[in-house]
Coordinates of N, CA and C in Angstrom, one line a residue:
M1 N -9.4 13.2 12.9 CA -8.7 14.0 11.7 C -7.2 13.5 11.9
F2 N -6.8 13.3 12.8 CA -5.2 12.8 13.0 C -5.0 11.3 12.2
H3 N -6.0 10.5 12.5 CA -6.0 9.3 12.0 C -6.0 9.2 10.4
I4 N -6.5 10.1 9.7 CA -6.4 10.2 8.5 C -5.0 10.5 8.0
I5 N -4.5 11.7 8.6 CA -3.2 12.1 8.3 C -2.0 11.1 8.8
W6 N -2.2 10.1 9.7 CA -1.3 8.9 10.0 C -1.4 8.0 8.8
Y7 N -2.6 7.8 8.1 CA -3.0 6.6 7.3 C -2.1 7.3 6.0
L8 N -2.1 8.5 5.8 CA -1.8 8.9 4.4 C -0.1 9.2 4.7
L9 N 0.7 9.2 6.2 CA 1.7 9.1 6.4 C 2.5 7.8 6.1
I10 N 1.8 6.7 6.5 CA 2.2 5.4 6.6 C 2.1 5.1 5.1
G11 N 0.8 5.3 4.7 CA 1.0 4.9 2.9 C 2.0 5.5 2.1
L12 N 2.3 6.8 2.6 CA 3.5 7.4 1.7 C 4.8 6.4 2.1
L13 N 4.7 6.2 3.5 CA 6.3 5.6 3.6 C 6.2 4.0 3.1
A14 N 5.1 3.4 3.4 CA 5.0 2.2 2.7 C 5.0 2.1 1.1
G15 N 4.6 2.8 0.5 CA 4.4 3.0 -1.0 C 5.8 3.3 -1.6
F16 N 6.6 4.3 -0.6 CA 8.0 4.5 -0.9 C 8.9 3.3 -1.0
I17 N 8.6 2.7 -0.3 CA 9.4 1.5 0.3 C 9.2 0.4 -0.9
G18 N 7.7 0.4 -1.2 CA 7.1 -0.9 -1.9 C 7.8 -0.3 -3.7
K19 N 7.7 1.2 -3.8 CA 8.1 1.2 -5.4 C 9.7 0.9 -5.4
S20 N 10.6 1.4 -4.4 CA 11.9 1.1 -4.0 C 12.4 -0.1 -4.6
V21 N 11.5 -1.2 -3.7 CA 11.9 -2.4 -3.7 C 11.7 -3.1 -5.3
M22 N 10.6 -2.7 -5.8 CA 10.1 -3.2 -7.1 C 11.1 -2.3 -8.2
H23 N 11.3 -1.1 -8.0 CA 12.3 -0.3 -8.9 C 11.2 0.3 -9.6
V24 N 10.2 1.0 -9.4 CA 9.3 1.5 -10.1 C 9.1 3.1 -9.9
H25 N 9.1 3.8 -10.8 CA 9.0 5.6 -10.9 C 7.9 5.8 -10.6
M26 N 7.6 6.7 -9.7 CA 6.1 7.1 -9.6 C 6.0 8.5 -8.9
T27 N 4.9 9.0 -9.1 CA 4.7 10.5 -8.5 C 4.7 10.2 -6.9
L28 N 4.8 11.3 -6.3 CA 4.5 11.4 -4.9 C 3.3 11.3 -4.5
A29 N 2.2 11.6 -5.3 CA 0.8 11.4 -4.9 C 0.2 9.8 -5.4
W30 N 1.0 9.5 -6.4 CA 0.6 7.9 -6.9 C 1.2 7.1 -5.7
T31 N 2.7 7.5 -5.2 CA 3.1 6.7 -4.0 C 2.5 6.5 -2.9
M32 N 2.0 7.7 -2.6 CA 0.8 7.6 -1.4 C -0.3 6.6 -1.7
I33 N -0.9 6.8 -3.0 CA -2.2 5.9 -3.2 C -1.8 4.4 -3.3
L34 N -0.6 4.3 -3.8 CA 0.0 2.9 -3.8 C 0.0 2.3 -2.2
G35 N 0.6 3.2 -1.7 CA 0.9 2.6 0.1 C -0.6 2.8 0.7
V36 N -1.5 3.5 0.8 CA -2.8 3.2 1.1 C -3.6 2.4 0.7
V37 N -3.6 2.0 -0.6 CA -4.5 0.8 -1.2 C -3.5 -0.5 -0.8
G38 N -2.3 -0.4 -0.6 CA -1.3 -1.7 0.1 C -1.8 -2.2 1.3
S39 N -2.2 -1.0 2.4 CA -2.8 -0.9 3.5 C -4.2 -1.5 3.7
I40 N -4.8 -1.4 2.8 CA -6.2 -1.9 2.9 C -5.9 -3.3 2.1
V41 N -5.2 -3.7 1.3 CA -4.8 -4.9 0.7 C -4.3 -5.8 2.2
G42 N -2.9 -5.3 2.7 CA -2.3 -5.9 3.9 C -3.5 -6.0 5.0
G43 N -4.0 -5.5 5.2 CA -5.2 -5.3 6.3 C -6.4 -6.6 6.1
G44 N -6.7 -6.7 5.0 CA -7.6 -7.4 4.3 C -7.0 -9.0 4.4
I45 N -5.6 -9.2 4.2 CA -4.8 -10.3 4.2 C -4.8 -10.8 6.0
T46 N -4.2 -9.7 6.6 CA -4.2 -10.1 8.0 C -5.6 -10.2 8.8
H47 N -6.7 -9.5 8.1 CA -7.8 -10.1 8.8 C -8.3 -11.4 8.3
M48 N -8.1 -11.9 7.4 CA -8.4 -13.1 6.7 C -7.8 -14.3 7.5
L49 N -6.2 -14.1 7.9 CA -5.4 -15.1 8.5 C -5.4 -15.2 10.1
F50 N -5.6 -13.8 10.5 CA -5.6 -13.4 12.0 C -6.9 -12.8 12.4
R51 N -7.9 -13.7 12.8 CA -9.2 -12.9 13.0 C -9.0 -12.0 14.6
P52 N -9.5 -10.7 14.3 CA -9.7 -9.9 15.2 C -10.7 -10.4 16.2
R53 N -10.6 -10.2 17.6 CA -11.7 -10.5 18.9 C -13.0 -9.6 18.6
N54 N -12.7 -8.6 17.7 CA -13.9 -7.4 18.1 C -14.6 -7.8 16.7
E55 N -13.9 -8.3 15.7 CA -14.2 -8.4 14.3 C -14.2 -7.3 13.2
R56 N -13.6 -6.2 13.9 CA -13.7 -5.0 13.0 C -12.7 -4.9 12.0
Y57 N -12.6 -4.3 11.1 CA -11.8 -4.2 9.7 C -10.8 -3.1 10.2
H58 N -9.4 -3.3 10.3 CA -8.6 -2.5 10.4 C -7.4 -2.3 9.4
P59 N -7.0 -1.3 8.7 CA -5.9 -1.3 7.6 C -4.7 -1.6 8.5
A60 N -3.9 -2.4 7.8 CA -2.6 -3.0 8.3 C -1.5 -1.8 8.6
G61 N -0.7 -2.4 9.3 CA 0.5 -1.4 10.1 C 1.3 -1.5 8.7
L62 N 2.7 -1.1 9.1 CA 3.5 -0.7 8.2 C 4.2 -1.9 7.6
I63 N 4.5 -2.7 8.2 CA 4.8 -4.2 7.6 C 4.0 -4.6 6.6
F64 N 2.9 -4.7 6.8 CA 2.2 -5.4 6.0 C 1.3 -4.3 4.9
S65 N 1.8 -3.3 5.5 CA 1.3 -2.4 4.2 C 2.2 -2.3 3.3
T66 N 3.6 -2.4 3.5 CA 4.7 -2.4 2.3 C 4.2 -3.6 1.8
L67 N 4.1 -4.9 2.5 CA 3.9 -6.1 1.7 C 2.8 -5.8 1.0
G68 N 1.8 -5.6 1.1 CA 0.5 -5.3 0.2 C 0.9 -4.0 -1.0
A69 N 1.7 -3.4 -0.7 CA 2.1 -2.5 -1.8 C 3.2 -3.1 -2.8
I70 N 3.9 -3.9 -2.4 CA 4.9 -4.9 -3.2 C 3.8 -5.7 -3.6
L71 N 3.0 -6.6 -3.2 CA 1.9 -7.6 -3.9 C 1.1 -6.7 -5.1
L72 N 0.8 -5.6 -4.9 CA 0.1 -4.5 -6.0 C 1.0 -4.3 -6.7
L73 N 2.4 -4.1 -6.8 CA 3.3 -3.9 -7.9 C 3.6 -5.0 -8.7
Y74 N 3.8 -6.4 -7.8 CA 3.9 -7.4 -8.4 C 2.9 -7.9 -9.6
I75 N 1.6 -7.8 -8.9 CA 0.4 -8.2 -9.8 C 0.2 -7.2 -11.0
C76 N 0.6 -5.7 -10.8 CA 0.4 -5.0 -12.2 C 1.4 -5.3 -13.1
E77 N 2.6 -5.7 -12.6 CA 3.9 -6.3 -13.5 C 3.5 -7.4 -14.2
R78 N 2.9 -8.6 -13.6 CA 2.5 -9.9 -13.9 C 1.1 -9.4 -15.1
L79 N 0.4 -8.9 -14.7 CA -0.7 -8.6 -15.8 C -0.4 -7.6 -17.1
H80 N 0.8 -7.0 -16.9 CA 1.5 -6.0 -18.1 C 0.3 -4.6 -17.8
L81 N -0.1 -4.4 -16.2 CA -0.7 -2.9 -16.3 C 0.1 -1.9 -16.4
H82 N -0.2 -0.8 -16.8 CA 0.7 0.1 -16.9 C 0.6 1.3 -15.8
L83 N 1.1 1.7 -14.9 CA 1.1 2.7 -14.0 C 1.2 4.1 -14.7
P84 N 0.7 5.1 -13.9 CA 0.9 6.6 -14.7 C 2.4 6.5 -14.8
A85 N 2.8 7.2 -15.9 CA 4.0 7.5 -16.1 C 4.3 8.9 -15.5
L86 N 5.6 9.1 -15.3 CA 6.2 10.5 -15.0 C 6.3 11.3 -16.3
S87 N 6.0 12.5 -15.8 CA 6.2 13.4 -16.9 C 7.7 13.9 -17.0
T88 N 8.1 13.6 -17.8 CA 9.7 13.8 -18.5 C 10.1 15.5 -19.0
R89 N 10.9 16.0 -18.5 CA 11.2 17.4 -19.0 C 12.4 17.4 -19.7

């Protein structure tokens, strides 16, 4: 149970850093989703580059999670994909 909470906290932190670097405004939930998906992307990249001994897939740590989130935001920007907008009051 604690590993899920840990993934969400790392995802939130990675998403926050990624959206701050790319100057994107998102809600807290979408920031967390961005970080978790960035962690999966970063884990996939590190798994391809640095083969683990036990051949198990693991999500990336904070650094590669942040890089994965930045990569996702960059790809969305280049493909002109629109992210969920904030509700303005």
